Amino acid sequence: VKVVAFLREMPALRRQVASHTDHVYIGRAYRNRWPTNWELSADRAVAIVRYLARQGILAERLSLVGYGSSRPLAAKDTLAGQAQNRRMEFMITAAAG
């Protein structure tokens, strides 16, 4: 809710939603829907962008990217590191021209 209110304050700016996952393979029960972490991260970003659009954020000011596990912030070999690598990021930039 706070993020939406913040984004509404600057309607002319562009917003990009970036989704990241850990490196752990998708479980068998979910592989039909998300064969890879890359696809899982993209689907998560889509869900956030759809939510923002439903909340009144202009769709033409929204974009998304799914990075999967390609940009980790923390160590991949610990549960704490994996948790840090599963994240969403919002980039806000000035609109072109």
Short mmCIF file of C-alpha atoms in Angstrom, two decimals, residues 10-44:
data_model
loop_
_atom_site.label_atom_id
_atom_site.label_comp_id
_atom_site.label_asym_id
_atom_site.label_seq_id
_atom_site.Cartn_x
_atom_site.Cartn_y
_atom_site.Cartn_z
CA MET A 10 4.94 10.81 -9.34
CA PRO A 11 2.71 9.88 -12.28
CA ALA A 12 5.13 11.11 -14.98
CA LEU A 13 7.99 8.81 -13.93
CA ARG A 14 8.67 5.38 -15.36
CA ARG A 15 8.68 2.35 -13.09
CA GLN A 16 10.35 -0.97 -13.71
CA VAL A 17 9.68 -4.02 -11.59
CA ALA A 18 12.56 -6.50 -11.45
CA SER A 19 12.08 -9.95 -9.97
CA HIS A 20 14.82 -12.28 -8.73
CA THR A 21 14.82 -15.87 -7.47
CA ASP A 22 17.28 -18.07 -5.67
CA HIS A 23 19.13 -20.79 -7.60
CA VAL A 24 17.13 -23.74 -6.22
CA TYR A 25 15.38 -25.73 -8.95
CA ILE A 26 11.61 -25.53 -9.25
CA GLY A 27 9.89 -28.44 -7.53
CA ARG A 28 8.26 -31.11 -9.69
CA ALA A 29 4.76 -30.00 -8.69
CA TYR A 30 5.37 -26.56 -10.25
CA ARG A 31 7.61 -27.31 -13.25
CA ASN A 32 4.70 -27.38 -15.72
CA ARG A 33 3.87 -23.79 -14.82
CA TRP A 34 7.45 -22.53 -14.34
CA PRO A 35 10.04 -24.78 -16.01
CA THR A 36 12.86 -22.52 -14.79
CA ASN A 37 13.56 -19.88 -12.14
CA TRP A 38 13.79 -17.34 -14.94
CA GLU A 39 10.16 -17.98 -15.89
CA LEU A 40 9.10 -17.92 -12.24
CA SER A 41 10.74 -14.52 -11.75
CA ALA A 42 9.12 -13.13 -14.90
CA ASP A 43 5.68 -14.35 -13.77
CA ARG A 44 6.16 -12.72 -10.37
#
